[in-house]
PDB file of C-alpha atoms and ligand atoms in Angstrom:
ATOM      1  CA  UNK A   1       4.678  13.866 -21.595  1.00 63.00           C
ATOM      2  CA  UNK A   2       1.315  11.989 -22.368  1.00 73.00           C
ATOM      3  CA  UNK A   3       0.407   9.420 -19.838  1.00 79.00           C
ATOM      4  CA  UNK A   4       0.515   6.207 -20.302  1.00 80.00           C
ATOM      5  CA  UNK A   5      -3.174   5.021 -19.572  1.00 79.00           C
ATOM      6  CA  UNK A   6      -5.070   7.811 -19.641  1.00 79.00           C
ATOM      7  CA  UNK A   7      -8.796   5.988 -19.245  1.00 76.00           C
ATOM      8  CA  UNK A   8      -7.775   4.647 -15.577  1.00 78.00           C
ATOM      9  CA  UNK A   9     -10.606   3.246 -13.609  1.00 76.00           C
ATOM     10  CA  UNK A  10     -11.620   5.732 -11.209  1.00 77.00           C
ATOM     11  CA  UNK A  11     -11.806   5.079  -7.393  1.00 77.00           C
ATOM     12  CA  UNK A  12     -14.758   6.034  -5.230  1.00 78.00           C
ATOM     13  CA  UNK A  13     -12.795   8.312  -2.337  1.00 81.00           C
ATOM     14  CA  UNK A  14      -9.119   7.013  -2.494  1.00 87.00           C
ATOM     15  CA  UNK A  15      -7.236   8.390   0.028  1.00 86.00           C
ATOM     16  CA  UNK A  16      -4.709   9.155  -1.660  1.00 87.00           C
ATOM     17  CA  UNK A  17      -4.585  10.824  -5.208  1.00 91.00           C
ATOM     18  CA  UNK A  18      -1.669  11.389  -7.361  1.00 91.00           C
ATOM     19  CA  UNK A  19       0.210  10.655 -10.813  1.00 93.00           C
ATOM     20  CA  UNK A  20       2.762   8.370 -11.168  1.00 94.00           C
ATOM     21  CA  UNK A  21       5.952   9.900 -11.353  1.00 91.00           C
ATOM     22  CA  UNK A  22       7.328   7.891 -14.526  1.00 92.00           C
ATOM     23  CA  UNK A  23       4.366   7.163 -16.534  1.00 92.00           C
ATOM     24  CA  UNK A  24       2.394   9.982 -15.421  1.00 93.00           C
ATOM     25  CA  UNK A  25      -1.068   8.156 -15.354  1.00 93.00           C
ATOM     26  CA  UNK A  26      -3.633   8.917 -12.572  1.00 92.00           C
ATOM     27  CA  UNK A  27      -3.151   6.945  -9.357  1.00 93.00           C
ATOM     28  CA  UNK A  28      -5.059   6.230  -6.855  1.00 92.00           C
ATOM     29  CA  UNK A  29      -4.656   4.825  -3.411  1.00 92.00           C
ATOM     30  CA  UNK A  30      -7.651   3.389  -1.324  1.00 90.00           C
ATOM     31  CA  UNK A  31      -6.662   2.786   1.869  1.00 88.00           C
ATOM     32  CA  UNK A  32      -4.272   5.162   4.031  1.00 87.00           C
ATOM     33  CA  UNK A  33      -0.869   4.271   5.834  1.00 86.00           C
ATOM     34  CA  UNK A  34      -2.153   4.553   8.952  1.00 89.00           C
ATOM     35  CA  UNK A  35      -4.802   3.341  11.000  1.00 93.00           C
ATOM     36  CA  UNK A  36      -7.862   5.153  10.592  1.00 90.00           C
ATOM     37  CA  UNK A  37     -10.453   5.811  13.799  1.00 93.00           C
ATOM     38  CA  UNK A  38     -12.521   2.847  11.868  1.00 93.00           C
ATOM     39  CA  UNK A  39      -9.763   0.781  12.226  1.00 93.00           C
ATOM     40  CA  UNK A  40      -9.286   1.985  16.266  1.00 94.00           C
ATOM     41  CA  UNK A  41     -12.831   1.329  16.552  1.00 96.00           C
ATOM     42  CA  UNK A  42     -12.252  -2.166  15.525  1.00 95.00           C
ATOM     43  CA  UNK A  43      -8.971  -3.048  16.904  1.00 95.00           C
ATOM     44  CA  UNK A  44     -10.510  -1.728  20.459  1.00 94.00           C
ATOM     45  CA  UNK A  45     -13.909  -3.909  19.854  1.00 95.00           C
ATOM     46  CA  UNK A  46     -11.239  -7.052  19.013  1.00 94.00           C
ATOM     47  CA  UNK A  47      -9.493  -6.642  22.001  1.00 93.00           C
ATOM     48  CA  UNK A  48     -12.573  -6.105  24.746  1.00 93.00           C
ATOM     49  CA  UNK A  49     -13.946  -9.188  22.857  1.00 94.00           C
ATOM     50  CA  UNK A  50     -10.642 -10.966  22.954  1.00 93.00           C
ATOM     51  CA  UNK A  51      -9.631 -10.182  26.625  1.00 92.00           C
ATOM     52  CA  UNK A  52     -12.911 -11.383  27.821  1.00 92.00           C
ATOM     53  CA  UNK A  53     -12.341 -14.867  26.154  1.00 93.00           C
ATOM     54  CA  UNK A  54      -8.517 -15.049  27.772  1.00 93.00           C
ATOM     55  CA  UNK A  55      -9.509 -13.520  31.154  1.00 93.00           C
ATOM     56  CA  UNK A  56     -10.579 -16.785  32.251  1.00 93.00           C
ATOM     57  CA  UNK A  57      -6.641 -18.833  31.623  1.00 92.00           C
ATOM     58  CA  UNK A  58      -4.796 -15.524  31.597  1.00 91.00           C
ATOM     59  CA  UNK A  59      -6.601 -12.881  34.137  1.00 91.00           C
ATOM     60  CA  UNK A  60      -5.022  -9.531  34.178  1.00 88.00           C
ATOM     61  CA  UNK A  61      -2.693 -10.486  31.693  1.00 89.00           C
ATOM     62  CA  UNK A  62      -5.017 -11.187  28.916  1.00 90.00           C
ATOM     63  CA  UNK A  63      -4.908  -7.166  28.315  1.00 86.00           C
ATOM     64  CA  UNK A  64      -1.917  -7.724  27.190  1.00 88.00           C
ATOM     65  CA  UNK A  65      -3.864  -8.973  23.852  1.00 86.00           C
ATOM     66  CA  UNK A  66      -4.319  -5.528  22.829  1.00 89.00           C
ATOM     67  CA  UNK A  67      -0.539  -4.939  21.731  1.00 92.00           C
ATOM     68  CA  UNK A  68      -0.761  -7.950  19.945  1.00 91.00           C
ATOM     69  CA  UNK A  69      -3.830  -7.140  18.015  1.00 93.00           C
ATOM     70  CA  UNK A  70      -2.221  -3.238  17.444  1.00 94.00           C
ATOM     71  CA  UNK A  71       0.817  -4.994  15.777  1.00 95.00           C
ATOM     72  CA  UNK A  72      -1.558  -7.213  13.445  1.00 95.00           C
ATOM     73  CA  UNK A  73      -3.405  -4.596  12.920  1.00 94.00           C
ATOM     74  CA  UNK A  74      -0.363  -2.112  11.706  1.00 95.00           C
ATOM     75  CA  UNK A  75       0.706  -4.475   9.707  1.00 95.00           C
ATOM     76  CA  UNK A  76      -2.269  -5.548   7.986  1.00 94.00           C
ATOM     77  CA  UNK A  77      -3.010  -2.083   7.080  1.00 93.00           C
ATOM     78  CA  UNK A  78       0.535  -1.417   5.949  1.00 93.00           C
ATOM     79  CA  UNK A  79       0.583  -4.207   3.746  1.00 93.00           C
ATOM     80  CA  UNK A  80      -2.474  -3.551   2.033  1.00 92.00           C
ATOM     81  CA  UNK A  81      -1.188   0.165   1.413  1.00 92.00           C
ATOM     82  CA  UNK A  82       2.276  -1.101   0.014  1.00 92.00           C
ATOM     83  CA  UNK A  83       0.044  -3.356  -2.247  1.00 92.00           C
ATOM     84  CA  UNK A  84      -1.435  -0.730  -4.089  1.00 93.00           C
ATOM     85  CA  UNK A  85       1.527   1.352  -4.047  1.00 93.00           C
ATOM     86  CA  UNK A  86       3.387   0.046  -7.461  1.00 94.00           C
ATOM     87  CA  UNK A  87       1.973   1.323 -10.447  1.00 94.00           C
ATOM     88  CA  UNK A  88      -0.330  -1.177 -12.011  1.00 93.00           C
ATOM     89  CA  UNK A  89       0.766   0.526 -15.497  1.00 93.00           C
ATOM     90  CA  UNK A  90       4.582   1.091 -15.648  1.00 93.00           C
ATOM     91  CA  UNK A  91       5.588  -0.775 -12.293  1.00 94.00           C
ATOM     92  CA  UNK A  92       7.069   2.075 -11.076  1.00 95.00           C
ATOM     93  CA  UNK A  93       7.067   1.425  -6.858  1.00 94.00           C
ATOM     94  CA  UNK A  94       7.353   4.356  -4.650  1.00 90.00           C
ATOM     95  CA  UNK A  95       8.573   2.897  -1.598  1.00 89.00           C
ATOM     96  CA  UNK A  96      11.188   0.795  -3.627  1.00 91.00           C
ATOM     97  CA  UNK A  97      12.292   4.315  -4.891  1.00 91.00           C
ATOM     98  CA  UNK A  98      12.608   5.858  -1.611  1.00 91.00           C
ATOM     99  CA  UNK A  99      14.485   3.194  -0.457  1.00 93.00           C
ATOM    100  CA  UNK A 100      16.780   1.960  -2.958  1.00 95.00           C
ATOM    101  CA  UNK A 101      16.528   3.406  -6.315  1.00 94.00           C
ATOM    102  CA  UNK A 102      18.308   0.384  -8.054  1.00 95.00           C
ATOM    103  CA  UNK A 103      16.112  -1.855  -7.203  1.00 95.00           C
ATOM    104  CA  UNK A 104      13.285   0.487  -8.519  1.00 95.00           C
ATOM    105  CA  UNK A 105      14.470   0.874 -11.713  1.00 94.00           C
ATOM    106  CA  UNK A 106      14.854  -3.212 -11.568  1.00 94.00           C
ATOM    107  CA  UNK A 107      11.584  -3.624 -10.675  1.00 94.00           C
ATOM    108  CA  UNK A 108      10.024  -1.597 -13.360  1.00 94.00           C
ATOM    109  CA  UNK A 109      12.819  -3.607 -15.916  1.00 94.00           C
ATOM    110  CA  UNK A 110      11.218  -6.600 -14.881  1.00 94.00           C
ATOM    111  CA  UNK A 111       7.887  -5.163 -15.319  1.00 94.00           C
ATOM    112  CA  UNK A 112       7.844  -4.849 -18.776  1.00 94.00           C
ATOM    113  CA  UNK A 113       9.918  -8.028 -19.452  1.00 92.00           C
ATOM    114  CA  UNK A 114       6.848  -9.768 -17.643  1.00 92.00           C
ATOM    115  CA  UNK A 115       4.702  -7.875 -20.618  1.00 90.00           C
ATOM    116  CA  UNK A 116       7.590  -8.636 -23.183  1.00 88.00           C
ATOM    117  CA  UNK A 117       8.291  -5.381 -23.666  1.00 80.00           C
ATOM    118  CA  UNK A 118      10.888  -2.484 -22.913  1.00 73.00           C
ATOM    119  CA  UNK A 119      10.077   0.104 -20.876  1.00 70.00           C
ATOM    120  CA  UNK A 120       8.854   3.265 -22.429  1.00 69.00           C
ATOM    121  CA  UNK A 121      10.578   5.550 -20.603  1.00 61.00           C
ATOM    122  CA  UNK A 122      13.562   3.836 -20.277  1.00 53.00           C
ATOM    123  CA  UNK A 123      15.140   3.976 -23.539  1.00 49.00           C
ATOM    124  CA  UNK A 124      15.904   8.319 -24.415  1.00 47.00           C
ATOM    125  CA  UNK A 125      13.209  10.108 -26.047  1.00 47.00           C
ATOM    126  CA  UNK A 126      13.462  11.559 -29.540  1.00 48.00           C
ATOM    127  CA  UNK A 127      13.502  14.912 -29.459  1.00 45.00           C
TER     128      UNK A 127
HETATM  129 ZN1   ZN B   1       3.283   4.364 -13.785  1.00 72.35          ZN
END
């Protein structure tokens, strides 16, 4: 099968690098899952900084920061992976799929009835 888009903007060191699994077209995902050491470095630097300005009301307990940051933190990150996760092309989400297949295929209908259009690879291929 030919992919869908095959001149796809290409990303400076994604993390990630793979083709999506209905359209086929080259993906390409920029930030990781996870927190990278960067992102340790940082959350650690926010917290020191952020400890020292609560140590004052809270005292010991203004530590306690850090867990709070490490949440915000995990979630920013995850959020900005899940972002680029759908398929900019076909709609086609990978998490969706993992998770509930139904609401995959929904989400890709919907996709293409955004474009006003059917789904390519929806309807059977001629042979
Ligand atoms: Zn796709």
């Amino acid at each position: 099968m030919q992919p869908l888009e095959s001149r796809v903007y290409k990303y400076k060191n994604p993390a990630v690098k793979f083709y999506c699994p209905l359209c086929r077209t080259e993906r390409a995902i920029t930030v990781k899952a996870r927190l990278t050491a960067k992102n340790y470095l940082q959350l650690v630097l926010t917290a020191v900084v952020s400890s020292m300005a609560l140590y004052p009301f809270l005292g010991v307990r203004s530590f306690i920061s850090i867990f709070f940051l490490w949440a915000v933190f995990e979630l920013a990150v995850r959020t900005d992976f899940k972002k680029q996760v759908p398929c900019p092309h076909c709609g086609f989400d990978a998490t969706w799929y993992k998770k509930d297949v139904k609401v995959a295929r929904q989400k890709v209908a919907d996709f293409w009835q955004e474009k006003g259009q059917t789904a390519p690879n929806a309807a059977p291929k001629k042979a």
